[in-house]
Coordinates of C-alpha atoms in Angstrom, one line a residue:
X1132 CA -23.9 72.0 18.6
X1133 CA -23.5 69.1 16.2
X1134 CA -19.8 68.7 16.8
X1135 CA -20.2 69.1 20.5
X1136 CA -22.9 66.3 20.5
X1137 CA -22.8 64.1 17.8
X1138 CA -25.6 61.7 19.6
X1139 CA -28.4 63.7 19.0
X1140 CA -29.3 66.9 17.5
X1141 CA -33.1 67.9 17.4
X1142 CA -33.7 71.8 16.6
X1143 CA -37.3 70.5 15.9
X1144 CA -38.7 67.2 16.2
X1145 CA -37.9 64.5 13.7
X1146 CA -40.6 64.5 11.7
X1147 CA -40.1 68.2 11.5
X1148 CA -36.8 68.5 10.8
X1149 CA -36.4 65.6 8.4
X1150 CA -40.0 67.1 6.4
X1151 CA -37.7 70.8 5.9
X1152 CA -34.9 68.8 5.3
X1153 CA -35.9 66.7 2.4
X1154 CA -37.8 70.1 0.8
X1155 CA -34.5 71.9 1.0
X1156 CA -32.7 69.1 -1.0
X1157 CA -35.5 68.5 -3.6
X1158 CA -35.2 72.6 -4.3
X1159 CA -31.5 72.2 -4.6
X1160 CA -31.8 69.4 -7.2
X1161 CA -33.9 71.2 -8.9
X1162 CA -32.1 74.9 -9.1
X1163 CA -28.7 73.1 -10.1
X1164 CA -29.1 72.0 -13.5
X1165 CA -30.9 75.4 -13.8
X1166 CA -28.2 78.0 -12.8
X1167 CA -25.6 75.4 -14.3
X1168 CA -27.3 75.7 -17.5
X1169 CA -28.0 72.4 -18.5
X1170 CA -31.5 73.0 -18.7
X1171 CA -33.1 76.0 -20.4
X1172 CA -36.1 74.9 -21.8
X1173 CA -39.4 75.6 -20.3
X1174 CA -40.2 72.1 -20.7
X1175 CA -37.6 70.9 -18.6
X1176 CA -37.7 73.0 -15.8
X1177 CA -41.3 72.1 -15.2
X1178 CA -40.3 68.8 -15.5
X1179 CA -37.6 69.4 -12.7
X1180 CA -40.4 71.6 -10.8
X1181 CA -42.3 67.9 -10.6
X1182 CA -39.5 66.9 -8.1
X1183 CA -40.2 69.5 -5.6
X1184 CA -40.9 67.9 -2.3
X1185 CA -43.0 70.2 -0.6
X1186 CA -42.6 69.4 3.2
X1187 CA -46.3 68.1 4.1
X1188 CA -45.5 65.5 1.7
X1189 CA -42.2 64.3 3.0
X1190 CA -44.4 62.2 5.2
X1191 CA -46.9 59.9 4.5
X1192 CA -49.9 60.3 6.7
X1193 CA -49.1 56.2 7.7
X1194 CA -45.6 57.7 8.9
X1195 CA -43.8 56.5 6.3
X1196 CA -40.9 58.4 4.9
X1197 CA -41.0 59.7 1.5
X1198 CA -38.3 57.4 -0.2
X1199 CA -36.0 60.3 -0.9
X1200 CA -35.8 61.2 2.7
X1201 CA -35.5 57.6 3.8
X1202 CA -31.7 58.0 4.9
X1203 CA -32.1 60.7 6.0
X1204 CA -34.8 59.6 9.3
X1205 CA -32.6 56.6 9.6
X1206 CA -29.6 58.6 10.7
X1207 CA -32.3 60.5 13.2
X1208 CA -33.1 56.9 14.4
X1209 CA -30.3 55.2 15.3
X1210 CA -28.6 58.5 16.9
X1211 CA -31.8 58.5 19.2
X1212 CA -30.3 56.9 22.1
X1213 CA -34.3 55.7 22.9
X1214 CA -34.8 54.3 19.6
X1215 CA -32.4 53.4 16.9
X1216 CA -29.6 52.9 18.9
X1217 CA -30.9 49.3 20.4
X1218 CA -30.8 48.4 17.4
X1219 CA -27.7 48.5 15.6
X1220 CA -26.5 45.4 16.0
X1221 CA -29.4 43.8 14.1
X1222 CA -28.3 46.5 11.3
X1223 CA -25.6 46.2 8.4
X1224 CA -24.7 49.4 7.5
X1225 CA -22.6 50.0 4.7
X1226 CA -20.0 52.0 6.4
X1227 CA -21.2 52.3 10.4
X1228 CA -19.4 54.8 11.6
X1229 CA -21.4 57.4 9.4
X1230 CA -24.0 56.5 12.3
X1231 CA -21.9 58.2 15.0
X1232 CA -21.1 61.2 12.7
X1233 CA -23.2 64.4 11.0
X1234 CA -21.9 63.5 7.9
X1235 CA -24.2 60.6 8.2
X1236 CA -27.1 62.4 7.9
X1237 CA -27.1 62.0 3.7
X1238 CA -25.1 58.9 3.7
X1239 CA -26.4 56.4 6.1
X1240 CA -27.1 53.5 3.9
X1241 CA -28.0 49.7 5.1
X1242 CA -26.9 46.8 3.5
X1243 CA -29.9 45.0 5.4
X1244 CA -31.6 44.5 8.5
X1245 CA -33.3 41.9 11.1
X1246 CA -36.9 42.2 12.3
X1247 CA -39.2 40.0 14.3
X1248 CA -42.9 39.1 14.5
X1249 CA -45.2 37.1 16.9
X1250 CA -47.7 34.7 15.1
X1251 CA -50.9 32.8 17.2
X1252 CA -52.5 30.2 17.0
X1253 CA -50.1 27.9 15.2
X1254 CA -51.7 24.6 16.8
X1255 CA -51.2 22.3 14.0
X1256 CA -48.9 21.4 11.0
X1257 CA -51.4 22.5 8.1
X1258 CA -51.8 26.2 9.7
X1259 CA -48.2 26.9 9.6
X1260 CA -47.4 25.5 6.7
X1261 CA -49.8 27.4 4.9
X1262 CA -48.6 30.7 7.0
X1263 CA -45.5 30.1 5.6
X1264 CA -46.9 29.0 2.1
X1265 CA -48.7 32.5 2.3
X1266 CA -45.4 34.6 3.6
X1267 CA -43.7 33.2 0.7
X1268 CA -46.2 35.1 -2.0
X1269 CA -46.0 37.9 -0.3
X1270 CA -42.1 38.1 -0.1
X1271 CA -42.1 37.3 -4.3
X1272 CA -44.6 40.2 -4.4
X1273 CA -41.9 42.2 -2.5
X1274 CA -39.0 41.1 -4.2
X1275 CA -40.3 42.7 -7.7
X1276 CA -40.2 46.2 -5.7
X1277 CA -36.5 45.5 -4.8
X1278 CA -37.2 44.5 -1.7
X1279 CA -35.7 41.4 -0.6
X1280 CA -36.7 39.7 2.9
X1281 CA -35.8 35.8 4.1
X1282 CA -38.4 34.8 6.7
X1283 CA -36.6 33.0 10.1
X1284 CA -37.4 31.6 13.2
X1285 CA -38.8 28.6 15.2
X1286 CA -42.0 28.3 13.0
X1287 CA -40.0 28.7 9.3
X1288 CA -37.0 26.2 10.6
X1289 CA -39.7 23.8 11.9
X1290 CA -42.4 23.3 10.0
X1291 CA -40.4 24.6 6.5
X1292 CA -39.7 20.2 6.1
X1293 CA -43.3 19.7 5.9
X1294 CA -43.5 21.4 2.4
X1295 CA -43.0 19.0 -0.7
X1296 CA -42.1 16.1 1.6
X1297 CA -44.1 13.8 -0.6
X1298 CA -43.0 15.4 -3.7
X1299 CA -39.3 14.7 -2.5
X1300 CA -39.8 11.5 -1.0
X1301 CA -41.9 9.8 -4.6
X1302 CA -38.7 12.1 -6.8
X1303 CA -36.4 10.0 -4.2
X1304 CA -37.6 6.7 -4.2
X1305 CA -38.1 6.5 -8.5
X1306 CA -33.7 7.5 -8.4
X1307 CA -33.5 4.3 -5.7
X1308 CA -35.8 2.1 -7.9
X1309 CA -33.3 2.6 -11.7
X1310 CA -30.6 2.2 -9.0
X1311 CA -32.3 -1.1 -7.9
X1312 CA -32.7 -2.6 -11.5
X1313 CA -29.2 -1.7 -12.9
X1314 CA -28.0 -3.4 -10.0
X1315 CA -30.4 -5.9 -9.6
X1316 CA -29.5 -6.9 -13.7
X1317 CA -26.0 -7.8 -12.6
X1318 CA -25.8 -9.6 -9.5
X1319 CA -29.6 -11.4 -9.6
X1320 CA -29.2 -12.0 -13.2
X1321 CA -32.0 -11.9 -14.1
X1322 CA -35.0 -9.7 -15.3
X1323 CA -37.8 -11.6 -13.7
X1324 CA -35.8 -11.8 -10.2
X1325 CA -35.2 -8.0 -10.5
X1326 CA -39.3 -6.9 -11.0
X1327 CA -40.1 -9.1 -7.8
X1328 CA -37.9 -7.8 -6.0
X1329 CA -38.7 -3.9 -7.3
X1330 CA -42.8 -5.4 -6.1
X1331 CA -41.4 -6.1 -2.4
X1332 CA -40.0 -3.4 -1.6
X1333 CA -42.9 -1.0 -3.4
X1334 CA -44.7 -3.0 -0.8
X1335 CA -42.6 -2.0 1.9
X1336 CA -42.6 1.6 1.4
X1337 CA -46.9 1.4 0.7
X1338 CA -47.1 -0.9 4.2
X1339 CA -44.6 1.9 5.9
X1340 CA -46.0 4.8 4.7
X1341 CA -49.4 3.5 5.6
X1342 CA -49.2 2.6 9.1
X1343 CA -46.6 5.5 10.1
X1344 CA -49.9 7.3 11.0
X1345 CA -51.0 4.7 12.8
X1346 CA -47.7 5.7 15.4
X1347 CA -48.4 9.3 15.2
X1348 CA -45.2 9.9 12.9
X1349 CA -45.8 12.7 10.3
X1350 CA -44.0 12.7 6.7
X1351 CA -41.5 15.3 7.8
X1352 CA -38.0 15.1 6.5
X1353 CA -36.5 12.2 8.7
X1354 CA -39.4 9.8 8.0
X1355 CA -38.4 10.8 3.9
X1356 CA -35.2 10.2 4.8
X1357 CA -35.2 6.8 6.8
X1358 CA -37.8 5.2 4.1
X1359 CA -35.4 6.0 1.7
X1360 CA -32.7 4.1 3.2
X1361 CA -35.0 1.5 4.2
X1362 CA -35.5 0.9 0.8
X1363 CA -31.5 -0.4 0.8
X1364 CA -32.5 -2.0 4.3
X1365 CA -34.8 -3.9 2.6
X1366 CA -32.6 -5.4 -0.3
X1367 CA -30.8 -7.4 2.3
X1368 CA -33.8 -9.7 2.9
X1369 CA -35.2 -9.3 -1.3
X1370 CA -31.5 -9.9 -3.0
X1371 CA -30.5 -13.0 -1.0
X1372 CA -33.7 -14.1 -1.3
X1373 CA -34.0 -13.9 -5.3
X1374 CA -30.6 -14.6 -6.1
X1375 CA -30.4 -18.3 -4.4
X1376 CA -33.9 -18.6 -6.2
X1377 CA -32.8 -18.0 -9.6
X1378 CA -29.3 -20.3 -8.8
X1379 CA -32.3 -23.1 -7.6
X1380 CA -32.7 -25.9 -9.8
X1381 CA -34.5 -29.2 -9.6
X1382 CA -33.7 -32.6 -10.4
X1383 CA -35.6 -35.7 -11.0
X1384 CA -34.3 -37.3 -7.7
X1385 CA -36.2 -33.6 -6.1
X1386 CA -39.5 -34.3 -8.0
X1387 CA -39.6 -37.9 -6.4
X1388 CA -38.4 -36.8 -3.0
X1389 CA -40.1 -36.0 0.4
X1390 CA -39.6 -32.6 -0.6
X1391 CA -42.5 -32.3 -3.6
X1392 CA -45.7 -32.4 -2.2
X1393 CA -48.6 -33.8 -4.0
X1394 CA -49.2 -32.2 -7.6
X1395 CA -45.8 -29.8 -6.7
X1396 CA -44.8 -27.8 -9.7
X1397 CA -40.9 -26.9 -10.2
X1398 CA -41.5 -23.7 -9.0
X1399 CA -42.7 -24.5 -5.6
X1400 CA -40.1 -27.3 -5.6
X1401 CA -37.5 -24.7 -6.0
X1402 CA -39.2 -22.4 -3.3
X1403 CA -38.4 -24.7 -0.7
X1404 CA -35.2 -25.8 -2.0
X1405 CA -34.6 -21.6 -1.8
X1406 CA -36.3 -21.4 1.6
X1407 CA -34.3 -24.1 3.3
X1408 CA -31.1 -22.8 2.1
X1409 CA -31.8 -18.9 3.3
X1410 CA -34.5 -18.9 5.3
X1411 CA -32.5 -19.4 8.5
X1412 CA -29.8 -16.6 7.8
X1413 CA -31.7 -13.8 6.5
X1414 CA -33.8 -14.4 9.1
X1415 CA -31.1 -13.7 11.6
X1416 CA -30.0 -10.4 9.8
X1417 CA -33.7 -9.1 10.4
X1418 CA -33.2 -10.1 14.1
X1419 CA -29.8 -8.5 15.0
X1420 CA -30.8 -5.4 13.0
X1421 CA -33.9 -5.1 15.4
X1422 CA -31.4 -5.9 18.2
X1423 CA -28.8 -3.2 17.0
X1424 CA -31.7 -0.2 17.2
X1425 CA -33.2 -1.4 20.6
X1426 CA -31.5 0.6 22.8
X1427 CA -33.3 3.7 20.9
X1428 CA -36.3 2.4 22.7
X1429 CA -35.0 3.2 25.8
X1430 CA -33.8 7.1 24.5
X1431 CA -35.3 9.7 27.0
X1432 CA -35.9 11.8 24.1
X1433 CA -39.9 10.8 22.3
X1434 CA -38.4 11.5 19.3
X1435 CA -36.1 9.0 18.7
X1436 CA -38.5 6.9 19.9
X1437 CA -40.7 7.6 17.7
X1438 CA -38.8 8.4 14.4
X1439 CA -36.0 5.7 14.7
X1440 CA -36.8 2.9 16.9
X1441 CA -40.7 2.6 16.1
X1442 CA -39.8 3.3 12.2
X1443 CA -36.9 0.5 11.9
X1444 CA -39.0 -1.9 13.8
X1445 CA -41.5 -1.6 10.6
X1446 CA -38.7 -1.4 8.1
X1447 CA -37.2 -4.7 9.5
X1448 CA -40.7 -6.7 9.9
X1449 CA -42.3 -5.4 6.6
X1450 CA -39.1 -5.7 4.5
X1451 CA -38.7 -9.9 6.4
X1452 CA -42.1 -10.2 5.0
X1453 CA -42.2 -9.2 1.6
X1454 CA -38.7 -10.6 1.0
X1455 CA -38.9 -13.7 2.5
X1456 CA -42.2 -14.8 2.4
X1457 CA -43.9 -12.7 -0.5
X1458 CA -41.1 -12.8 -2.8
X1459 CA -40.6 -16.5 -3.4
X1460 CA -43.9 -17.0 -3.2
X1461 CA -44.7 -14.5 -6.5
X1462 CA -41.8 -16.5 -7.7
X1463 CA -43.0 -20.0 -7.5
X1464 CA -46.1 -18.4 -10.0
X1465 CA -43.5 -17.0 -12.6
X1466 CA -40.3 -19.0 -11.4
X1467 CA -37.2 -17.7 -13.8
X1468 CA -35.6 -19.8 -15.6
X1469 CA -32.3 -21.7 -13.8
X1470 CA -28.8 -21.5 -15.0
X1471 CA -28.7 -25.2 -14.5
X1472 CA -31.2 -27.7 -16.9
X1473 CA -32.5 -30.8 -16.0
X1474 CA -29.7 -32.6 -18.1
X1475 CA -27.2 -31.0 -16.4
X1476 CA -28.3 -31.2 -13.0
X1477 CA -29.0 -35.3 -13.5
X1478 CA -25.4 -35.6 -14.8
X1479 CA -22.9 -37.9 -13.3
X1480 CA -19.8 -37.4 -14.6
X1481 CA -17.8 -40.4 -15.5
X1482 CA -15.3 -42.0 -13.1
X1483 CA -11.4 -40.7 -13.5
X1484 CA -8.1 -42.7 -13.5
X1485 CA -10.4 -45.6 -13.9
X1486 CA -7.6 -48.8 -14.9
X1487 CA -8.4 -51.1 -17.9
X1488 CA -6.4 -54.1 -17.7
X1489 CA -5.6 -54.6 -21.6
X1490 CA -3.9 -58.8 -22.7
X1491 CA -3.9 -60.4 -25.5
X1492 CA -6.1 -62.8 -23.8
X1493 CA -9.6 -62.8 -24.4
X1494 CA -10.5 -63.6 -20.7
X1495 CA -8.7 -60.7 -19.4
X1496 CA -10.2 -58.4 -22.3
X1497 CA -13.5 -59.4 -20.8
X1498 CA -12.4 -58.7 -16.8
X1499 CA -11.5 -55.1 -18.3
X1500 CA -14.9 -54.8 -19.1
X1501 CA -16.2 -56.2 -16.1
X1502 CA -14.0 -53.7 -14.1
X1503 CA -15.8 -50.9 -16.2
X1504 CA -19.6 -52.1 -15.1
X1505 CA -18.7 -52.0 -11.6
X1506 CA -16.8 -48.5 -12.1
X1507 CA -19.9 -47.0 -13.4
X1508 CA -22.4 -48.7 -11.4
X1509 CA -23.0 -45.6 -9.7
X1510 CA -25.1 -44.2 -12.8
X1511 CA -27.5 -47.2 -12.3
X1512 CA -29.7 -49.3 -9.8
X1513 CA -28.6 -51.1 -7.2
X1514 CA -26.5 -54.4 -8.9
X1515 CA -28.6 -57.7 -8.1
X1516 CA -26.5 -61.1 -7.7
X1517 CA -27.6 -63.3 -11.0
X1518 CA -29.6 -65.9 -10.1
X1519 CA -28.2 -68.3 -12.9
X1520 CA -24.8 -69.8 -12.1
X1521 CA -22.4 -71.4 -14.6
X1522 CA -19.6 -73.8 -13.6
X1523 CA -17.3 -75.1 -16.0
X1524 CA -17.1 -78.5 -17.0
X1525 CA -13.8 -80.7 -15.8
X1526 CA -13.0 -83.7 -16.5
X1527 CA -10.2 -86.4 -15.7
X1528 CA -8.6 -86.3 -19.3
X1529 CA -8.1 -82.1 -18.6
X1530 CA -4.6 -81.3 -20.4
X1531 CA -3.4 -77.9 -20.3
X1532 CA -2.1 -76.6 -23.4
X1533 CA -1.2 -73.3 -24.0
X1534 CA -2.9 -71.9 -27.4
X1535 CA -2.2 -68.1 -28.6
X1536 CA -1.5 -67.3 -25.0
X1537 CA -4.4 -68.3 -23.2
X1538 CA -5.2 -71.7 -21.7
X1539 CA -7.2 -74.0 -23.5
X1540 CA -8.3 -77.6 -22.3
X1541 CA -8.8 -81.0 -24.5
X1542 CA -12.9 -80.7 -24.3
X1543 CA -12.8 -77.6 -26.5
X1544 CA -13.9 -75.3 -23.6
X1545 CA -12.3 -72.0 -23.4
X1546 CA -12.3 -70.1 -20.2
X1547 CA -13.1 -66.8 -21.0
X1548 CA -16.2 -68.3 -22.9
X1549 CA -17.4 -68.5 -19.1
X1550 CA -16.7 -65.0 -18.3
X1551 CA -18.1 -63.7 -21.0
X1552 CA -21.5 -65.2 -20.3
X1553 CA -21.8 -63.7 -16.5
X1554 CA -20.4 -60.3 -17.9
X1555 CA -23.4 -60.5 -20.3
X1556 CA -25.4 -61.0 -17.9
X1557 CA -24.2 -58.0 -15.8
X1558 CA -24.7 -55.6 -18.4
X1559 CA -28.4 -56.8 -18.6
X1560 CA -28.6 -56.2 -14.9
X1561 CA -26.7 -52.7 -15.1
X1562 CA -28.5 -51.3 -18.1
X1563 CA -32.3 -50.4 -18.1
X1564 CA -32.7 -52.0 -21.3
X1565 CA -30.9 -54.0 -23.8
X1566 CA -30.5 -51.3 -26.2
X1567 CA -28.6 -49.0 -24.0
X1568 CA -25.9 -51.4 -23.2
X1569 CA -22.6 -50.6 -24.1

């Protein structure tokens, strides 16, 4: 009968059949290492006689198989063409066609299998993440029997990203902080720059993270994800920012400008010095970022609405604010210290290729100087015309005689003895006092 239908064979029913099945084989087991000699003890025979499987206990009275039988009903399942059979493809089998054969009946072995569940009442995030919190225990519990399940489906894929979110997202943003500060110690050079800017955009993250519930957006994994590359978003507004700060130096000419107010310290000096040179352009970057994500607004999907648009729009404004007006504010308290000194900053340096007109003469040695005062009058206030005049003396017994190489008249009067005097003078006029003339 078995080889004419190899579908189903049933002398008895299942249970039955499988019950005087599993008997049989537990006697066998037990009479072959007897008749073959390998055990002759009494002792061991009544330890094989503890295997006997007498056939009321084959079953369970839940229904469940004894575990030495347990191939054996799965070959009578998946033959039963109302039961097992549609099934088998949500079966591995470790060789399938022993399903289809009567040889099967002691070897059908699975490599695993597929089975499905209804849960109710899953009407908010905490419930099914502590269903599948709970599903987890029970599946270690399982695993130390050998049996090894992995949960599936709508509820697990779903609400699986709402376990350890805020573990992963603080792990996260602590890597993107030491990534902030090595980089932060080579292009804003230097240390003071680098914790402001670390502050701003811990402020960001706090400010984000605090009014995402305000938008009914949950810490799932995109909202980890998008504040984590918000925090790089947000570096385009702190790093501009802080570097032109610390390359921000002021001079006296700043100090005595429009641009100090009343009682202004360097440091607020050097804010708005900062502010007026990158105000305007980082600025700009916040506003074409929020232009480049506006067309998410009009998405049909909520969503992305939600989770991309809504989300950037608070990256963008809370990151503008700390890093532009926050940060250079914190660093007007604690302003770090320039690469440029006061010294350096006043500095004028001195005028090239300047021509000294070098005679023997000692009136043109004293126009060579002259030419040097006016060369380097940039240095000093605004030249005054001397009041005092000087006109040299003539007379009608004037005879020109030449003397050394210069011209010298009759009266004793040189001159270069005129020059000299009004280059004296200049140098008083040039110089802020006498001691500091050349």
């Amino acid at each position: 009968f078995a080889d004419r239908h190899t579908t189903y064979i049933a002398p008895m029913n299942s249970v039955e059949f499988t019950a005087a099945y599993c008997s049989g084989l537990s006697v066998l087991e037990i009479a072959t290492p007897i008749l073959s000699g390998e055990v002759t003890t009494l002792e061991g025979i009544a330890e094989l006689g503890a295997t006997f499987i007498p056939p009321t206990q084959a079953w369970s009275p839940n229904g469940i198989p004894n575990p030495k039988c347990f191939n054996n009903t799965l070959w009578l399942f998946f033959i039963d063409p109302t039961g097992g059979v549609l099934y088998r493809d949500k079966i591995f089998f470790v060789d399938p066609t022993q399903v289809t054969n009567t040889t099967g009946f002691d070897n059908v072995q699975i490599i695993s299998t597929s089975n499905s569940f209804q849960v109710r009442d899953i009407d908010d995030d905490e419930v099914a993440v502590q269903l599948i919190l709970d599903l987890r225990e029970r599946l270690d519990e399982w695993a130390k029997d050998e049996i090894y399940a992995i949960p599936g489906g709508l509820v697990i894929d779903l609400f699986s990203q709402y376990i350890g979110a805020q573990e992963s997202l603080l792990i996260n943003l602590v890597y993107v902080s030491i990534a902030i500060v090595l980089c932060g110690l080579v292009f804003l050079l230097n240390p003071i720059a680098v914790i402001v800017a670390v502050v701003c955009n811990t402020a960001m993250i706090i400010e984000v993270y605090g009014f995402a519930d305000w938008f009914g957006l949950r810490i799932n994994g995109v909202l980890v994800l998008n504040i984590v590359i918000a925090v790089a978003l947000t570096m385009e507004f702190t790093a501009h920012i802080g570097r032109a700060f610390v390359l921000t130096y002021v001079t006296e000419r700043d100090r005595k400008s429009s641009i100090a107010l009343p009682f202004s310290d360097d440091g607020q000096i050097r804010m708005k010095k900062t502010l007026r040179e990158m105000f305007t352009p980082v600025s700009l970057g916040a506003l074409t970022t929020i232009i480049g994500v506006s067309p998410i607004a009009a998405a049909q999907f909520p969503y992305f609405r939600q989770y991309y648009f809504t989300l950037y729009v608070m990256i963008v404004l809370f990151g503008w604010l700390n890093g532009v007006i926050f940060q250079v504010v914190i660093l007007s308290f604690i302003p770090p210290k320039p690469f440029v000194n006061e010294y350096q900053s006043s500095y004028v340096p001195p005028p090239q290729n300047v021509q000294k007109v070098t005679s023997q003469s000692p009136r043109a040695d004293a126009l060579g100087k002259h030419q040097e005062l006016q060369t380097t009058k940039g240095n000093y206030a605004e030249e005054e015309k001397p009041k005092e005049t000087y006109e040299t003396p003539k007379g009608d017994d004037v005879v020109p005689q030449e003397e050394d190489g210069y011209v010298a008249t009759s009266t004793g009067y040189d001159g270069a003895q005129d020059l000299e005097v009004k280059t004296e003078v200049i140098k008083r006029k040039h110089t802020r006092t006498d001691e500091d003339a050349p």
